[in-house]
């Protein structure tokens, strides 16, 4: 047998190390205590033969590095990684039911380092297989989403409900839903103004080099202020403004300063994206457009905008992903969002509650990123074919 | 009839005079070539005609009408414009690119389509194959053909061309130069072309305008330039040592050949230039060449001595 994929071999070796060397789950008598590790082998010894069966797809993955590349092999790897990922979730869920089931149980079963590392490595296996199985970005995204269906089913069927993370969710359900809505508001209403203002500033900076020389130092300085400091700096002026203009809902803490600060952070990448987008429109194209008798507006709408759009959207993608992350910090000045759950968990040293705040932020950032990538790929695709 | 008239036109850039007192008349249907080194003001002069650059003083008239009497956009839609870097819109198909000005003029769709197909055929780009292509799918020569088609699309009164063939390889450039001559003969368009290539100017220009430091140094036919250079600068620019060869490039074999005589050897086409004939004499070490017409039939004979013009 010849080794065909060093990458896969590395993934397999790391997976073995993670599975054997790190605890898959942790068990604690209550939510505030640090848990004791439960290794994968302990899980297999304790449970029924069904657990061994669930891990069966590990076999093809172990052998995969020595396979000749081929579409059927990749399909098998895809299915095996998908199955194994779901199996780990199921194992965790059923162990949690065993050890900490029941409404009033105080004991908690949480994820250990091995679980996250294995899931990550399986995701990389999926990505490897998708390189061959899916040529285009939309197909790749679709197949990755399909691979999450088993997890979705496990979640909806309640098989994971005894896990500490899900228990935290059920205990904080209202707060979680509020946080989701608030987080989305924070992102949307900070990126949108930044989009309009930043777009305008970018166009202006493009037209006037002198303005650009004034603008960018200011934006750069803004960007270097740590977010917590900026939130703090805005408390004073906004509180004053709130006193001068009562009835507008402006205050030193809460939504207003958070939106303002997040918008300011979003400004630099948007301006830069706009400027870079406009700058990469070939001068010859602009000269031809003028020479043919297009009005400045027609040049802007029909030539510059469509040609600058992909670069502009790349800038916007970074802005939006950054805003999803920064919005978590906004909880510090009482703006809510997932940050609130996170900080609450931190102050109570309840790690799974922290996780309940962090995971959705991560997912949201990933979704925003993928959505923008798909949009940009679509725009570029429209140029190549049609 | 004068199509284009520049009178005492001046242009300054930051106190530096780019164009100085330029007077120029281009007759309808004439192909005028503005030639000069870089910085001679030839491109600036061209761009003042479609108001991409506004002159500081002087007047420019198009078909008797001051070009400032209408908004620049309206004026530019009456004037075709082709540039060296082509500047096709990368996000538009060939069809959309060529249709740009007719669309601005709000021609009916069917008429635009018809015109686009007609122009593609004129430039030897089969419509069925090229209509839906994007610029990045074309070779450099094909892009410039589309660029020329786009400039001609709305049947403009004047065509301005700024070093249109400067970025092409010599073979493609030669082909497109011939095409331009053919199109001009077919359409009778008034064309103003800017170049720094003296051979291109001699080949294309019915009127050649040599500029230096913003001023017109000499204007006239190719013959005038070769036989009667107005100054040492012109003499140098035209290339003193090659004047004879370049003169031969202006005439065809057909103009000097004699009636049919039996001569053996490889024939030369009647449409070839005398310059090519000279090359054939030297390369083949012969003193006479049989001449054939476009159909490949014997048409006459050319002797080496015929290269010398009859004293006039």
XYZ file of C-alpha atoms in Angstrom:
698
model
C 0.000 0.000 0.000
C 1.260 3.435 -0.907
C 0.601 6.590 1.033
C -1.460 8.905 -1.194
C -2.396 11.764 1.087
C -0.043 13.146 3.712
C -2.683 15.645 4.763
C -5.106 12.841 5.585
C -2.411 10.911 7.455
C -1.740 13.967 9.578
C -5.479 14.382 10.233
C -5.771 10.733 11.224
C -2.770 10.869 13.572
C -4.069 14.041 15.218
C -7.532 12.472 15.523
C -6.096 9.399 17.215
C -4.107 11.578 19.588
C -7.201 13.636 20.385
C -9.396 10.589 20.849
C -6.968 8.750 23.111
C -5.131 11.582 24.839
C -7.793 14.179 25.609
C -11.030 13.775 27.552
C -14.024 13.642 25.242
C -16.451 14.836 27.890
C -16.249 16.169 31.414
C -18.472 15.368 34.346
C -19.103 17.700 37.274
C -21.458 17.388 40.217
C -22.842 20.892 39.551
C -22.550 23.689 36.967
C -19.914 25.706 38.815
C -17.394 23.005 39.579
C -14.606 21.992 37.251
C -15.410 18.651 35.682
C -13.497 15.412 35.585
C -12.501 14.085 32.198
C -14.235 11.157 30.561
C -12.095 9.497 27.907
C -13.510 7.990 24.739
C -12.500 4.488 25.855
C -14.402 4.908 29.139
C -17.484 5.790 27.127
C -17.144 2.712 24.973
C -16.599 0.387 27.914
C -19.542 1.751 29.822
C -22.137 1.673 27.104
C -23.805 -0.868 24.886
C -22.476 -2.373 21.647
C -24.422 0.350 19.848
C -21.667 2.810 20.778
C -19.026 0.690 19.096
C -21.261 0.494 16.045
C -21.652 4.284 15.951
C -17.894 4.688 15.668
C -17.566 2.165 12.853
C -17.049 4.856 10.140
C -13.747 5.653 11.834
C -12.327 2.625 10.018
C -12.522 3.992 6.457
C -11.159 7.313 7.688
C -8.167 5.516 9.202
C -7.498 3.824 5.890
C -8.217 6.832 3.661
C -4.620 8.161 3.522
C -3.606 5.064 1.576
C -6.437 5.149 -0.932
C -5.942 6.120 -4.490
C -7.755 9.410 -5.101
C -11.146 8.898 -6.707
C -14.653 10.249 -6.569
C -16.095 7.199 -4.781
C -13.380 7.302 -2.150
C -14.102 10.944 -1.514
C -17.818 10.220 -1.224
C -17.059 7.523 1.334
C -14.838 9.908 3.314
C -17.575 12.560 3.206
C -20.196 10.134 4.516
C -17.872 8.659 7.127
C -16.852 12.081 8.473
C -20.485 13.205 8.480
C -21.571 10.072 10.348
C -18.701 10.191 12.816
C -19.333 13.825 13.649
C -22.975 13.072 14.367
C -22.013 9.938 16.289
C -19.837 11.983 18.652
C -22.748 14.320 19.333
C -25.027 11.339 19.929
C -22.477 9.693 22.245
C -22.150 12.892 24.232
C -25.930 13.276 24.413
C -26.608 9.731 25.541
C -23.831 9.794 28.136
C -25.250 13.032 29.478
C -28.703 11.458 29.729
C -27.167 8.545 31.585
C -25.198 10.594 34.083
C -27.170 13.784 34.417
C -30.622 13.081 33.027
C -33.769 14.257 34.713
C -35.095 17.753 35.133
C -33.741 18.412 38.586
C -30.338 16.757 38.280
C -27.565 19.082 39.390
C -24.795 17.090 37.760
C -23.432 18.404 34.472
C -21.862 16.662 31.469
C -19.938 19.053 29.220
C -17.674 18.769 26.220
C -13.989 18.119 26.729
C -11.073 19.257 24.620
C -11.083 15.980 22.704
C -14.630 16.545 21.487
C -13.967 19.948 19.946
C -10.653 18.884 18.457
C -12.210 15.772 16.901
C -15.090 17.790 15.466
C -12.612 20.253 13.979
C -10.519 17.475 12.455
C -13.637 15.835 11.009
C -14.625 19.172 9.505
C -11.208 19.312 7.854
C -11.768 15.786 6.515
C -15.079 16.984 5.065
C -13.379 19.992 3.517
C -10.719 17.744 1.975
C -13.364 15.537 0.418
C -15.341 18.543 -0.822
C -12.299 19.793 -2.723
C -12.921 16.881 -5.058
C -16.688 16.478 -4.716
C -17.742 20.085 -5.217
C -16.081 22.372 -7.713
C -17.930 25.569 -6.970
C -18.363 27.467 -3.737
C -22.192 27.179 -3.670
C -21.995 23.383 -3.998
C -19.384 23.178 -1.281
C -21.528 25.244 1.066
C -24.566 23.143 0.268
C -22.760 19.877 1.007
C -21.328 21.303 4.239
C -24.812 22.348 5.323
C -26.186 18.918 4.409
C -23.530 17.387 6.638
C -25.042 19.270 9.594
C -28.504 17.714 9.135
C -27.852 14.775 11.521
C -26.830 17.239 14.239
C -29.988 19.255 13.602
C -32.075 16.100 13.962
C -30.311 15.157 17.210
C -30.973 18.648 18.556
C -34.636 18.714 17.592
C -35.325 15.201 18.830
C -34.142 16.175 22.301
C -31.376 13.593 22.425
C -28.851 16.254 23.387
C -31.045 17.987 25.980
C -29.188 16.587 28.984
C -25.883 18.106 27.897
C -24.819 21.033 30.028
C -24.780 23.422 27.070
C -28.401 22.598 26.197
C -29.407 22.815 29.845
C -27.949 26.332 29.908
C -29.929 27.089 26.784
C -33.207 25.869 28.262
C -32.552 27.785 31.493
C -31.807 30.998 29.535
C -34.103 30.520 26.577
C -35.799 33.920 26.794
C -32.509 35.682 27.365
C -31.026 33.771 24.444
C -33.784 34.777 22.034
C -33.551 38.404 23.144
C -29.788 38.269 22.733
C -30.102 36.903 19.219
C -32.481 39.651 18.170
C -30.384 42.336 19.844
C -27.172 41.005 18.361
C -28.652 41.065 14.871
C -29.894 44.611 15.488
C -26.459 45.689 16.643
C -24.818 44.280 13.530
C -27.421 45.481 11.057
C -27.815 48.996 12.407
C -24.102 49.583 12.709
C -23.114 48.142 9.333
C -25.934 49.863 7.442
C -25.031 53.454 8.403
C -21.362 52.631 7.940
C -22.231 51.311 4.505
C -23.979 54.520 3.462
C -21.569 56.956 5.089
C -18.475 54.881 4.287
C -19.568 54.459 0.671
C -20.019 58.204 0.307
C -16.695 58.955 2.024
C -14.974 56.369 -0.177
C -16.321 57.950 -3.362
C -15.283 61.366 -2.086
C -11.808 60.116 -1.161
C -11.521 58.655 -4.651
C -12.419 61.964 -6.280
C -10.199 64.072 -4.054
C -6.743 62.899 -3.047
C -6.502 65.778 -0.574
C -9.629 64.588 1.222
C -8.259 61.048 1.323
C -5.076 62.331 2.957
C -7.185 63.940 5.687
C -9.650 61.089 6.105
C -7.457 58.041 6.446
C -5.343 59.147 9.433
C -8.574 59.854 11.328
C -10.068 56.470 10.440
C -6.829 54.682 11.236
C -6.656 56.256 14.676
C -10.299 55.314 15.294
C -9.512 51.733 14.377
C -6.620 51.528 16.823
C -8.667 52.602 19.857
C -9.469 49.421 21.773
C -13.193 48.752 21.598
C -13.710 48.831 25.341
C -11.949 52.189 25.540
C -14.094 53.590 22.729
C -17.268 52.433 24.450
C -16.012 54.108 27.595
C -15.024 57.328 25.827
C -18.478 57.655 24.305
C -20.297 57.361 27.642
C -19.503 60.946 28.664
C -20.482 62.857 25.501
C -23.569 60.735 24.849
C -24.789 61.035 28.422
C -24.446 64.811 28.044
C -26.277 64.708 24.733
C -29.005 62.596 26.316
C -29.488 65.252 29.000
C -29.633 68.039 26.409
C -32.084 66.212 24.164
C -34.361 64.215 26.375
C -36.936 62.029 24.720
C -34.700 60.767 21.937
C -33.577 57.731 23.895
C -29.929 58.759 23.819
C -27.923 57.764 26.864
C -24.344 57.154 27.885
C -24.914 53.434 28.078
C -27.119 51.074 26.113
C -27.870 50.822 22.453
C -26.909 54.308 21.229
C -23.218 54.357 22.183
C -22.850 50.740 21.075
C -24.261 51.456 17.621
C -22.166 54.600 17.322
C -18.942 52.841 18.289
C -19.624 49.828 16.082
C -20.432 52.109 13.133
C -17.175 53.960 13.642
C -15.247 50.697 13.592
C -17.088 49.582 10.459
C -16.250 52.834 8.701
C -12.591 52.212 7.862
C -12.996 48.871 6.054
C -16.014 50.167 4.122
C -14.217 53.344 3.018
C -11.137 51.358 2.133
C -13.180 48.795 0.173
C -14.996 51.535 -1.732
C -11.773 53.329 -2.570
C -9.941 50.137 -3.554
C -12.908 49.061 -5.677
C -12.990 52.357 -7.535
C -9.215 52.474 -7.930
C -9.069 49.125 -9.675
C -11.456 50.284 -12.416
C -9.022 50.610 -15.352
C -8.427 54.273 -16.303
C -8.879 53.319 -19.961
C -12.410 52.106 -19.230
C -13.251 55.381 -17.563
C -11.727 57.386 -20.425
C -13.629 55.336 -22.990
C -16.866 55.838 -21.076
C -16.320 59.594 -21.001
C -15.222 59.692 -24.615
C -18.384 57.884 -25.715
C -20.540 60.525 -24.134
C -21.675 58.937 -20.882
C -22.679 61.463 -18.236
C -20.868 61.309 -14.871
C -23.950 59.634 -13.392
C -24.086 57.041 -16.138
C -20.379 56.297 -15.663
C -20.929 55.926 -11.938
C -23.965 53.656 -12.208
C -23.199 51.608 -15.312
C -19.421 51.350 -15.209
C -17.786 52.215 -11.896
C -20.316 50.659 -9.534
C -20.522 47.207 -11.149
C -16.748 47.049 -11.595
C -16.033 48.169 -8.038
C -18.727 45.985 -6.465
C -16.759 42.733 -5.902
C -13.923 44.534 -4.122
C -16.400 46.696 -2.238
C -18.307 43.610 -1.081
C -15.067 41.987 0.057
C -14.534 45.030 2.265
C -18.103 44.821 3.479
C -17.658 41.123 4.264
C -14.759 41.891 6.599
C -16.761 44.734 8.126
C -19.802 42.579 8.816
C -17.817 39.676 10.282
C -15.888 42.117 12.448
C -19.136 43.737 13.600
C -20.570 40.355 14.664
C -17.545 39.851 16.913
C -17.349 43.397 18.227
C -21.054 43.475 19.030
C -20.325 40.899 21.730
C -18.171 43.463 23.538
C -20.984 45.997 23.402
C -22.672 44.089 26.208
C -20.168 45.753 28.551
C -22.053 49.046 28.230
C -25.432 47.399 28.518
C -26.266 47.017 24.864
C -27.193 43.351 25.252
C -26.576 40.714 22.618
C -24.764 37.418 23.026
C -22.020 39.250 24.868
C -24.435 39.665 27.779
C -24.837 35.884 28.135
C -21.087 35.468 27.775
C -20.167 38.013 30.444
C -22.859 36.696 32.764
C -21.356 33.229 32.407
C -17.872 34.607 33.018
C -18.839 36.388 36.206
C -20.586 33.257 37.463
C -17.668 31.134 36.208
C -20.199 28.889 34.485
C -18.212 27.877 31.451
C -21.103 26.350 29.548
C -23.038 29.577 29.824
C -20.025 31.367 28.355
C -20.107 28.823 25.567
C -23.806 29.533 25.025
C -22.836 33.126 24.325
C -19.741 32.390 22.268
C -20.978 29.632 19.948
C -23.797 31.628 18.336
C -21.411 34.546 17.731
C -19.063 32.135 16.008
C -21.857 30.627 13.933
C -23.258 34.027 13.044
C -19.836 35.229 11.898
C -19.422 32.096 9.782
C -22.856 32.522 8.217
C -22.256 36.174 7.396
C -18.889 35.289 5.904
C -20.297 32.493 3.752
C -23.254 34.603 2.629
C -20.936 37.356 1.403
C -18.603 34.882 -0.249
C -21.522 33.357 -2.122
C -22.716 36.781 -3.222
C -19.246 37.786 -4.449
C -18.776 34.460 -6.237
C -22.132 34.973 -7.926
C -21.157 38.440 -9.101
C -17.862 37.216 -10.488
C -19.555 34.200 -12.066
C -21.985 36.477 -13.845
C -19.034 38.158 -15.503
C -17.440 34.947 -16.658
C -20.477 33.247 -18.156
C -24.031 34.536 -18.704
C -16.337 70.880 -47.140
C -14.463 71.373 -43.886
C -15.587 68.915 -41.249
C -13.254 69.981 -38.498
C -11.632 73.339 -37.959
C -9.252 74.341 -35.168
C -8.299 77.999 -34.946
C -5.515 79.409 -32.753
C -6.061 76.733 -30.116
C -3.958 76.951 -26.943
C -3.759 74.756 -23.896
C -1.705 75.209 -20.740
C -1.099 72.665 -17.992
C 0.163 74.333 -14.816
C 1.735 77.147 -16.798
C 3.370 74.788 -19.259
C 2.126 75.203 -22.819
C 0.990 71.836 -24.165
C -0.636 73.165 -27.333
C 0.393 76.438 -28.946
C -1.608 78.297 -31.592
C -2.697 75.222 -33.467
C -4.602 75.828 -36.685
C -5.954 72.773 -38.406
C -8.540 71.960 -41.025
C -9.744 68.504 -41.840
C -11.987 68.041 -44.866
C -14.989 65.745 -44.781
C -13.914 62.206 -45.625
C -10.263 62.963 -45.004
C -7.957 60.809 -42.881
C -5.681 63.142 -40.984
C -2.799 61.873 -38.886
C -1.393 63.864 -35.977
C 2.151 62.744 -35.391
C 4.896 63.756 -32.999
C 7.027 62.601 -30.111
C 5.469 62.132 -26.682
C 4.740 65.520 -25.181
C 4.312 67.128 -28.573
C 0.682 67.981 -27.841
C -0.868 65.635 -30.387
C -3.021 63.700 -27.916
C -4.051 66.875 -26.132
C -5.108 68.359 -29.466
C -7.178 65.256 -30.214
C -8.866 65.278 -26.814
C -9.831 68.918 -27.200
C -11.924 67.942 -30.223
C -14.313 65.843 -28.102
C -13.861 68.107 -25.088
C -12.178 65.530 -22.881
C -9.812 68.480 -22.458
C -11.078 72.060 -22.730
C -8.850 74.506 -24.632
C -7.760 77.695 -22.888
C -8.276 79.790 -25.991
C -9.106 79.470 -29.658
C -12.097 77.867 -31.317
C -12.955 74.413 -32.566
C -15.765 73.837 -35.050
C -17.340 70.560 -36.013
C -19.313 70.700 -39.279
C -19.299 74.482 -39.007
C -20.700 74.491 -35.477
C -18.778 75.582 -32.380
C -18.279 72.479 -30.251
C -19.131 74.444 -27.131
C -22.652 75.085 -28.393
C -23.886 71.818 -26.859
C -23.210 69.798 -23.712
C -20.015 67.732 -23.977
C -21.916 64.428 -23.661
C -24.125 65.259 -26.637
C -21.082 66.289 -28.672
C -19.174 63.119 -27.793
C -22.009 60.896 -28.956
C -21.542 62.429 -32.418
C -17.822 61.630 -32.388
C -16.351 58.133 -32.401
C -13.475 57.580 -29.987
C -10.963 54.721 -29.987
C -7.887 54.583 -27.735
C -4.723 52.519 -27.467
C -5.771 50.610 -24.359
C -9.198 50.058 -25.987
C -11.070 50.438 -22.693
C -13.792 47.913 -23.404
C -16.186 47.513 -20.462
C -15.062 44.212 -18.926
C -18.502 43.459 -17.446
C -20.324 43.898 -20.758
C -20.475 41.504 -23.700
C -19.089 42.437 -27.099
C -22.646 43.222 -28.185
C -23.310 45.497 -25.203
C -19.962 47.219 -25.688
C -20.579 48.018 -29.330
C -24.155 49.043 -28.553
C -22.989 51.547 -25.923
C -23.428 54.797 -27.851
C -26.558 53.742 -29.808
C -28.069 52.830 -26.429
C -27.147 56.245 -25.057
C -28.866 57.739 -28.107
C -31.884 55.518 -27.366
C -31.997 53.778 -30.721
C -34.687 51.090 -30.975
C -33.417 47.669 -29.897
C -33.844 46.002 -33.291
C -31.876 48.746 -35.003
C -29.053 48.485 -32.470
C -28.854 44.711 -32.951
C -28.763 45.109 -36.709
C -26.031 47.737 -36.472
C -23.898 45.630 -34.101
C -24.052 42.614 -36.401
C -23.232 44.786 -39.409
C -20.172 46.248 -37.677
C -18.899 42.880 -36.488
C -19.058 41.614 -40.062
C -17.312 44.780 -41.270
C -14.448 44.057 -38.867
C -14.341 40.350 -39.759
C -15.611 39.116 -36.410
C -18.378 36.552 -37.100
C -21.374 37.817 -35.129
C -22.660 34.399 -34.119
C -19.330 33.694 -32.463
C -18.543 37.045 -30.881
C -21.805 38.751 -29.842
C -22.009 37.069 -26.435
C -18.297 37.033 -25.616
C -16.707 39.101 -22.880
C -13.634 41.268 -23.556
C -11.300 39.017 -21.533
C -12.141 36.184 -23.923
C -10.714 38.130 -26.888
C -7.157 38.524 -28.170
C -5.578 41.965 -28.229
C -6.298 42.397 -31.929
C -9.910 41.275 -31.531
C -10.367 43.690 -28.647
C -9.158 46.587 -30.773
C -11.497 45.515 -33.595
C -14.372 45.653 -31.119
C -13.031 49.003 -29.915
C -13.132 50.360 -33.468
C -16.606 48.870 -34.010
C -17.786 50.565 -30.827
C -16.366 53.886 -31.991
C -18.179 53.526 -35.319
C -21.432 52.257 -33.794
C -23.591 55.360 -33.907
C -22.323 56.310 -37.368
C -20.418 59.325 -36.003
C -19.527 62.314 -38.143
C -15.900 62.119 -37.063
C -13.763 59.290 -35.707
C -10.968 60.153 -33.272
C -8.301 57.517 -32.731
C -5.551 57.880 -30.119
C -2.699 55.504 -31.052
C -5.264 52.780 -31.717
C -2.760 50.194 -32.903
C 0.149 51.142 -30.648
C -0.141 48.164 -28.320
C -0.488 45.496 -31.001
C 2.154 43.215 -32.477
C 3.469 44.255 -35.928
C 1.480 41.640 -37.858
C -1.842 42.452 -36.191
C -1.084 46.162 -36.485
C -0.459 45.801 -40.219
C -3.739 43.932 -40.703
C -5.739 46.484 -38.763
C -4.113 49.384 -40.612
C -5.258 47.846 -43.894
C -8.738 47.326 -42.432
C -8.892 50.945 -41.366
C -8.022 52.055 -44.910
C -10.705 49.728 -46.258
C -13.326 50.969 -43.783
C -12.457 54.555 -44.523
C -12.731 53.966 -48.264
C -16.077 52.223 -47.715
C -17.642 54.675 -45.288
C -15.941 57.921 -46.241
C -15.580 58.803 -42.575
C -13.564 61.774 -41.443
C -10.840 60.366 -39.235
C -8.256 62.021 -37.015
C -5.634 59.569 -35.840
C -2.780 60.169 -33.419
C 0.432 58.169 -33.690
C 4.147 58.428 -33.046
C 4.974 55.891 -35.756
C 6.105 57.620 -38.961
C 5.453 54.529 -41.092
C 1.884 54.379 -39.821
C 1.467 58.073 -40.609
C 2.881 57.697 -44.132
C 0.687 54.652 -44.773
C -2.601 56.013 -43.427
C -2.428 59.781 -43.592
C -3.969 61.649 -46.485
C -2.957 64.683 -44.503
C -0.109 64.392 -42.035
C 0.297 66.968 -39.299
C 3.644 66.913 -37.514
C 3.656 68.523 -34.083
C 6.532 69.458 -31.817
C 6.403 71.237 -28.455
C 2.729 72.004 -28.953
C 3.119 73.586 -32.367
C 2.339 72.349 -35.851
C 5.695 72.049 -37.592
C 4.518 70.933 -41.011
C 1.388 69.572 -42.593
C 0.825 68.010 -45.960
C 0.807 64.730 -47.846
C 3.273 61.900 -47.343
C 5.045 63.005 -50.497
C 5.427 66.536 -49.149
C 7.023 65.234 -46.008
C 9.460 62.963 -47.833
C 10.387 65.287 -50.666
C 10.025 68.728 -49.128
C 10.679 68.607 -45.381
C 10.196 72.087 -43.941
C 13.070 71.881 -41.459
C 15.875 69.720 -40.144
C 13.553 68.569 -37.396
C 11.096 67.219 -39.980
C 13.924 65.676 -41.973
C 15.179 63.851 -38.883
C 11.714 62.830 -37.832
C 10.926 61.333 -41.201
C 14.224 59.478 -41.101
C 16.623 61.036 -43.585
C 18.462 57.883 -44.596
C 15.239 55.984 -45.313
C 13.479 58.658 -47.346
C 13.996 56.849 -50.625
C 12.672 53.555 -49.335
C 9.707 55.265 -47.703
C 8.909 57.065 -50.960
C 8.797 53.688 -52.653
C 6.349 52.604 -49.953
C 3.838 55.207 -51.141
C 3.349 53.766 -54.640
C 2.197 50.404 -55.891
C 3.748 48.132 -58.457
C 0.715 48.708 -60.680
C 1.594 52.391 -61.084
C 5.011 51.705 -62.624
C 4.738 48.366 -64.416
C 5.122 48.000 -68.169
C 2.942 46.069 -70.587
C 3.282 42.339 -70.718
C 6.661 40.901 -71.718
C 7.738 37.344 -71.187
C 9.814 37.302 -67.994
C 10.536 34.238 -65.937
C 10.703 33.991 -62.151
C 8.421 34.284 -59.182
C 5.771 36.986 -59.770
C 4.878 39.952 -57.549
C 1.343 41.243 -56.967
C 0.312 44.419 -58.731
C -1.038 45.736 -55.424
C 2.331 45.367 -53.639
C 4.235 48.560 -52.862
C 7.372 49.486 -54.736
C 9.172 49.103 -51.439
C 8.220 45.429 -51.431
C 9.294 45.192 -55.073
C 12.710 46.630 -54.176
C 13.050 44.027 -51.498
C 12.134 41.299 -53.995
C 14.708 42.557 -56.560
C 17.482 42.513 -53.982
C 16.526 39.267 -52.296
C 16.063 37.348 -55.526
C 18.977 39.035 -57.327
C 16.952 39.779 -60.441
C 16.501 42.965 -62.443
C 12.942 42.320 -63.614
C 9.839 40.815 -62.022
C 6.658 39.441 -63.622
C 3.560 41.122 -62.183
C 0.241 39.366 -61.570
C -3.148 40.887 -60.821
C -5.507 40.052 -57.993
C -6.813 37.029 -59.906
C -3.283 35.674 -60.306
C -3.209 36.405 -64.050
C -0.041 37.901 -65.607
C -0.525 41.668 -65.747
C 2.831 43.096 -66.790
C 6.441 43.388 -65.869
C 8.467 45.614 -63.560
C 12.107 46.444 -64.223
C 14.528 47.521 -61.553
C 15.007 50.838 -63.336
C 11.245 51.510 -63.065
C 11.708 52.152 -59.367
C 13.212 55.530 -60.252
C 10.404 57.988 -60.854
C 10.193 59.672 -64.214
C 11.492 63.213 -63.803
C 8.506 65.401 -63.068
